């Protein structure tokens, strides 16, 4: 099984866009105004939508770039009837809710980086607009590297020690190390050391992504989409609180307090992995 690796590669792609955005956006803002940055971003989104429409396929065998030799080796999936989602069992399955809560903690921390890291560098650490934009890419470069590595590690550990231990080790270790790195980055005096520690924290945070998404698929492959939606809602709830709460705490008690709360949320999310059991199957399906 390579669920973790596949998910890690896919979500690691976020790091590419997020890494190039701050320096490019800062340069555009300085030279052409902030409105231009918004126009270019919207145009890029529309362009990607067109690419997706033209190239995305429901099955590998129907992809327009598939060669005849590849088509011969790609086995057509066996179509199974779609069973209704067992919502009563979902409600009684504690692992679903622990995953949602833990991923909510991850979402809180992730949105600190997405919403405030650049301004933290400029307003708190004293970087210029352009240099702040350049260094704001560092956490997302760490994410680009850590996502696929974490996915690969959780797959290897799951194969060797079992699904639950393989996912849990990565989840707990990654979130714990993220908490430690963020806490150190919040307290050090050197702005460059702070960038290094906080970027490492982002990397460890996203090191766990493969474990989260693989676990939700392990629960019920046939209903992975619906369960993933529930888990991701937890991240969005955390992300809804974080952008507002973070600057308020910083204004009241300083940035070390804001980042300290982010570190605590990462640690809390890691501890929740003690209650997560991906082998607590919702259904008896064995689809991969």
Short mmCIF file of C-alpha atoms in Angstrom, two decimals:
data_model
loop_
_atom_site.label_atom_id
_atom_site.label_comp_id
_atom_site.label_asym_id
_atom_site.label_seq_id
_atom_site.Cartn_x
_atom_site.Cartn_y
_atom_site.Cartn_z
CA UNK A 1 0.00 0.00 0.00
CA UNK A 2 1.31 3.44 -0.93
CA UNK A 3 -1.58 5.62 0.14
CA UNK A 4 0.60 7.81 2.31
CA UNK A 5 3.19 8.43 -0.39
CA UNK A 6 0.59 9.28 -3.03
CA UNK A 7 -1.19 11.68 -0.70
CA UNK A 8 2.10 13.20 0.40
CA UNK A 9 3.14 13.89 -3.18
CA UNK A 10 -0.24 15.41 -4.05
CA UNK A 11 -0.52 17.68 -1.02
CA UNK A 12 3.18 18.48 -1.14
CA UNK A 13 2.38 20.26 -4.37
CA UNK A 14 0.75 22.94 -2.22
CA UNK A 15 4.24 23.81 -1.09
CA UNK A 16 5.27 24.69 -4.64
CA UNK A 17 2.58 27.30 -5.16
CA UNK A 18 2.76 28.59 -1.60
CA UNK A 19 6.55 28.94 -1.80
CA UNK A 20 6.64 30.99 -4.99
CA UNK A 21 3.65 33.16 -4.07
CA UNK A 22 5.13 35.38 -1.29
CA UNK A 23 8.26 36.60 -3.14
CA UNK A 24 6.47 37.05 -6.47
CA UNK A 25 3.49 38.78 -4.87
CA UNK A 26 5.74 41.09 -2.86
CA UNK A 27 7.69 42.05 -5.99
CA UNK A 28 4.48 42.73 -7.94
CA UNK A 29 3.06 44.81 -5.09
CA UNK A 30 6.19 46.95 -4.84
CA UNK A 31 6.48 47.52 -8.59
CA UNK A 32 2.89 47.44 -9.90
CA UNK A 33 0.54 47.74 -6.91
CA UNK A 34 -1.44 45.24 -4.90
CA UNK A 35 -4.37 45.21 -7.34
CA UNK A 36 -2.17 43.71 -10.05
CA UNK A 37 -1.24 40.84 -7.75
CA UNK A 38 -4.94 40.00 -7.36
CA UNK A 39 -5.60 40.20 -11.10
CA UNK A 40 -2.75 37.82 -11.88
CA UNK A 41 -3.82 35.38 -9.18
CA UNK A 42 -7.38 35.24 -10.49
CA UNK A 43 -6.15 34.71 -14.05
CA UNK A 44 -3.91 31.88 -12.93
CA UNK A 45 -6.84 30.21 -11.18
CA UNK A 46 -8.98 30.38 -14.32
CA UNK A 47 -6.14 28.98 -16.40
CA UNK A 48 -5.67 26.03 -14.07
CA UNK A 49 -9.40 25.35 -14.17
CA UNK A 50 -9.20 25.04 -17.96
CA UNK A 51 -6.20 22.69 -17.72
CA UNK A 52 -8.07 20.51 -15.22
CA UNK A 53 -11.14 20.39 -17.45
CA UNK A 54 -9.08 19.29 -20.44
CA UNK A 55 -6.80 16.74 -18.77
CA UNK A 56 -8.59 15.28 -15.75
CA UNK A 57 -10.06 11.80 -16.22
CA UNK A 58 -12.24 9.55 -14.08
CA UNK A 59 -10.04 6.52 -14.78
CA UNK A 60 -6.44 6.06 -15.96
CA UNK A 61 -7.67 4.18 -19.03
CA UNK A 62 -9.60 7.23 -20.25
CA UNK A 63 -6.78 9.76 -19.88
CA UNK A 64 -6.02 11.52 -23.20
CA UNK A 65 -2.25 11.11 -22.79
CA UNK A 66 -2.39 7.36 -22.17
CA UNK A 67 -0.36 5.40 -24.73
CA UNK A 68 -1.53 2.09 -26.17
CA UNK A 69 1.09 0.15 -24.20
CA UNK A 70 0.11 1.88 -20.97
CA UNK A 71 -3.54 1.25 -21.71
CA UNK A 72 -2.88 -2.45 -22.10
CA UNK A 73 -1.20 -2.64 -18.71
CA UNK A 74 -3.79 -0.52 -16.89
CA UNK A 75 -6.37 -2.91 -15.57
CA UNK A 76 -9.92 -1.66 -15.74
CA UNK A 77 -11.29 -1.31 -12.22
CA UNK A 78 -14.06 -3.64 -11.17
CA UNK A 79 -17.20 -1.61 -10.79
CA UNK A 80 -18.91 -2.17 -7.46
CA UNK A 81 -22.30 -0.83 -6.45
CA UNK A 82 -21.98 2.30 -4.32
CA UNK A 83 -23.32 1.52 -0.87
CA UNK A 84 -25.03 4.21 1.19
CA UNK A 85 -22.87 5.88 3.80
CA UNK A 86 -23.51 4.25 7.21
CA UNK A 87 -23.97 7.52 9.08
CA UNK A 88 -25.06 5.78 12.28
CA UNK A 89 -21.78 3.88 12.34
CA UNK A 90 -19.88 7.04 11.47
CA UNK A 91 -21.45 8.75 14.46
CA UNK A 92 -20.42 5.88 16.76
CA UNK A 93 -16.90 5.48 15.40
CA UNK A 94 -14.66 7.49 17.69
CA UNK A 95 -11.67 7.44 15.34
CA UNK A 96 -13.55 9.61 12.83
CA UNK A 97 -14.07 12.32 15.42
CA UNK A 98 -10.58 12.09 16.89
CA UNK A 99 -9.16 12.47 13.38
CA UNK A 100 -11.41 15.47 12.81
CA UNK A 101 -10.32 17.10 16.09
CA UNK A 102 -6.64 16.35 15.59
CA UNK A 103 -6.73 17.60 12.02
CA UNK A 104 -8.49 20.70 13.32
CA UNK A 105 -5.45 21.36 15.49
CA UNK A 106 -3.23 20.96 12.43
CA UNK A 107 -5.47 23.33 10.50
CA UNK A 108 -5.18 25.96 13.21
CA UNK A 109 -1.39 25.91 13.00
CA UNK A 110 -1.33 25.72 9.20
CA UNK A 111 -3.42 28.87 8.88
CA UNK A 112 -1.06 30.76 11.17
CA UNK A 113 1.57 30.23 8.49
CA UNK A 114 -0.76 30.95 5.59
CA UNK A 115 -2.30 34.10 7.08
CA UNK A 116 0.34 35.69 9.26
CA UNK A 117 3.86 34.37 8.69
CA UNK A 118 4.75 37.04 6.13
CA UNK A 119 3.44 39.88 8.28
CA UNK A 120 5.15 38.37 11.31
CA UNK A 121 8.47 38.61 9.48
CA UNK A 122 7.86 42.20 8.38
CA UNK A 123 6.17 43.66 11.47
CA UNK A 124 7.77 41.65 14.27
CA UNK A 125 11.14 40.54 12.91
CA UNK A 126 11.87 43.73 10.96
CA UNK A 127 12.31 42.44 7.41
CA UNK A 128 11.53 44.62 4.40
CA UNK A 129 8.57 43.87 2.17
CA UNK A 130 10.74 42.16 -0.45
CA UNK A 131 13.00 40.26 1.97
CA UNK A 132 9.99 39.28 4.03
CA UNK A 133 8.35 37.89 0.91
CA UNK A 134 11.50 35.95 0.07
CA UNK A 135 11.87 34.37 3.51
CA UNK A 136 8.12 33.74 3.79
CA UNK A 137 8.62 31.00 1.20
CA UNK A 138 10.81 28.96 3.56
CA UNK A 139 8.04 27.11 5.47
CA UNK A 140 6.38 26.08 2.24
CA UNK A 141 9.62 24.76 0.78
CA UNK A 142 9.88 22.65 3.92
CA UNK A 143 6.33 21.43 3.31
CA UNK A 144 7.21 20.52 -0.28
CA UNK A 145 9.94 18.21 1.00
CA UNK A 146 8.29 16.84 4.12
CA UNK A 147 4.91 15.80 2.69
CA UNK A 148 6.13 13.00 0.40
CA UNK A 149 8.78 11.91 2.90
CA UNK A 150 6.20 11.63 5.66
CA UNK A 151 3.86 9.71 3.37
CA UNK A 152 6.61 7.28 2.44
CA UNK A 153 7.59 6.80 6.09
CA UNK A 154 4.04 6.10 7.27
CA UNK A 155 3.58 3.52 4.50
CA UNK A 156 6.82 1.75 5.44
CA UNK A 157 5.95 1.76 9.15
CA UNK A 158 2.42 0.55 8.44
CA UNK A 159 3.80 -2.35 6.41
CA UNK A 160 6.24 -3.28 9.15
CA UNK A 161 4.32 -2.60 12.37
CA UNK A 162 0.69 -2.53 11.28
CA UNK A 163 -1.60 0.25 10.11
CA UNK A 164 -2.42 1.74 13.50
CA UNK A 165 1.15 1.93 14.77
CA UNK A 166 2.49 3.05 11.40
CA UNK A 167 0.07 5.98 11.19
CA UNK A 168 0.26 6.82 14.89
CA UNK A 169 4.05 7.01 15.07
CA UNK A 170 4.19 9.51 12.21
CA UNK A 171 1.25 11.53 13.54
CA UNK A 172 2.56 11.83 17.07
CA UNK A 173 6.20 12.37 16.15
CA UNK A 174 5.48 14.95 13.46
CA UNK A 175 3.05 17.00 15.54
CA UNK A 176 5.28 16.82 18.61
CA UNK A 177 8.37 17.96 16.73
CA UNK A 178 6.34 20.70 15.06
CA UNK A 179 5.29 21.97 18.49
CA UNK A 180 8.88 21.97 19.71
CA UNK A 181 10.22 23.76 16.62
CA UNK A 182 7.52 26.44 16.72
CA UNK A 183 8.05 27.06 20.43
CA UNK A 184 11.79 27.53 19.92
CA UNK A 185 11.25 29.75 16.88
CA UNK A 186 8.91 31.98 18.87
CA UNK A 187 11.50 32.61 21.59
CA UNK A 188 14.87 32.93 19.85
CA UNK A 189 16.24 36.43 19.31
CA UNK A 190 17.87 35.89 15.92
CA UNK A 191 15.33 36.49 13.13
CA UNK A 192 17.15 34.06 10.85
CA UNK A 193 17.17 31.32 13.47
CA UNK A 194 13.47 32.02 14.03
CA UNK A 195 12.81 31.53 10.31
CA UNK A 196 14.75 28.26 10.36
CA UNK A 197 12.92 26.90 13.41
CA UNK A 198 9.47 28.00 12.29
CA UNK A 199 10.06 26.59 8.80
CA UNK A 200 11.14 23.33 10.36
CA UNK A 201 7.93 23.42 12.38
CA UNK A 202 5.87 23.72 9.21
CA UNK A 203 7.79 20.84 7.69
CA UNK A 204 7.14 18.58 10.68
CA UNK A 205 3.49 19.63 10.72
CA UNK A 206 2.98 18.52 7.13
CA UNK A 207 5.13 15.44 7.63
CA UNK A 208 1.96 14.00 9.19
CA UNK A 209 -0.36 14.66 6.24
CA UNK A 210 0.04 11.21 4.72
CA UNK A 211 -0.83 9.59 8.05
CA UNK A 212 -4.04 11.62 8.40
CA UNK A 213 -5.40 11.06 4.91
CA UNK A 214 -4.34 7.43 4.78
CA UNK A 215 -6.04 6.77 8.11
CA UNK A 216 -9.35 8.18 6.93
CA UNK A 217 -9.13 5.97 3.83
CA UNK A 218 -8.16 2.95 5.95
CA UNK A 219 -11.40 3.32 7.91
CA UNK A 220 -13.56 2.73 4.84
CA UNK A 221 -12.08 2.90 1.33
CA UNK A 222 -15.56 2.90 -0.22
CA UNK A 223 -16.57 6.04 1.69
CA UNK A 224 -13.20 7.77 1.82
CA UNK A 225 -14.56 10.87 0.09
CA UNK A 226 -17.28 11.57 2.64
CA UNK A 227 -15.05 10.77 5.60
CA UNK A 228 -12.28 12.95 4.16
CA UNK A 229 -14.79 15.78 3.94
CA UNK A 230 -15.58 15.42 7.63
CA UNK A 231 -11.92 15.38 8.60
CA UNK A 232 -11.09 18.33 6.38
CA UNK A 233 -13.98 20.27 7.90
CA UNK A 234 -12.09 20.03 11.18
CA UNK A 235 -9.07 21.66 9.58
CA UNK A 236 -11.24 24.42 8.14
CA UNK A 237 -12.84 25.07 11.52
CA UNK A 238 -9.39 25.45 13.03
CA UNK A 239 -8.41 27.60 10.10
CA UNK A 240 -11.47 29.80 10.59
CA UNK A 241 -10.43 30.62 14.16
CA UNK A 242 -6.69 30.96 13.67
CA UNK A 243 -6.44 34.04 11.39
CA UNK A 244 -8.54 36.13 13.81
CA UNK A 245 -7.28 34.80 17.13
CA UNK A 246 -3.58 34.93 16.23
CA UNK A 247 -3.26 38.73 15.76
CA UNK A 248 -5.55 39.41 18.72
CA UNK A 249 -3.30 37.41 21.04
CA UNK A 250 -0.24 39.05 19.51
CA UNK A 251 -1.71 42.48 20.20
CA UNK A 252 -2.59 41.61 23.78
CA UNK A 253 0.43 39.55 24.87
CA UNK A 254 2.91 39.55 21.99
CA UNK A 255 3.85 37.21 19.17
CA UNK A 256 5.56 34.65 21.43
CA UNK A 257 2.15 34.03 23.02
CA UNK A 258 0.45 33.65 19.62
CA UNK A 259 3.06 31.21 18.39
CA UNK A 260 3.07 29.48 21.77
CA UNK A 261 -0.63 28.74 21.33
CA UNK A 262 0.10 27.36 17.86
CA UNK A 263 2.76 25.10 19.38
CA UNK A 264 0.28 23.93 22.01
CA UNK A 265 -2.32 23.15 19.34
CA UNK A 266 0.23 21.04 17.46
CA UNK A 267 1.11 19.17 20.65
CA UNK A 268 -2.57 18.65 21.46
CA UNK A 269 -3.24 17.30 17.97
CA UNK A 270 -0.33 14.91 18.34
CA UNK A 271 -1.61 13.59 21.67
CA UNK A 272 -4.99 12.85 20.08
CA UNK A 273 -3.30 10.20 17.96
CA UNK A 274 -3.33 7.99 21.06
CA UNK A 275 -7.09 7.65 20.48
CA UNK A 276 -6.94 7.17 16.71
CA UNK A 277 -7.26 3.61 15.42
CA UNK A 278 -7.39 3.42 11.60
CA UNK A 279 -8.24 -0.29 11.82
CA UNK A 280 -11.59 0.55 13.41
CA UNK A 281 -13.33 -0.26 10.14
CA UNK A 282 -16.65 1.37 9.36
CA UNK A 283 -17.58 -1.24 6.77
CA UNK A 284 -16.45 -4.65 5.65
CA UNK A 285 -15.33 -3.46 2.23
CA UNK A 286 -11.79 -4.24 1.17
CA UNK A 287 -11.50 -1.89 -1.77
CA UNK A 288 -8.12 -0.32 -2.20
#
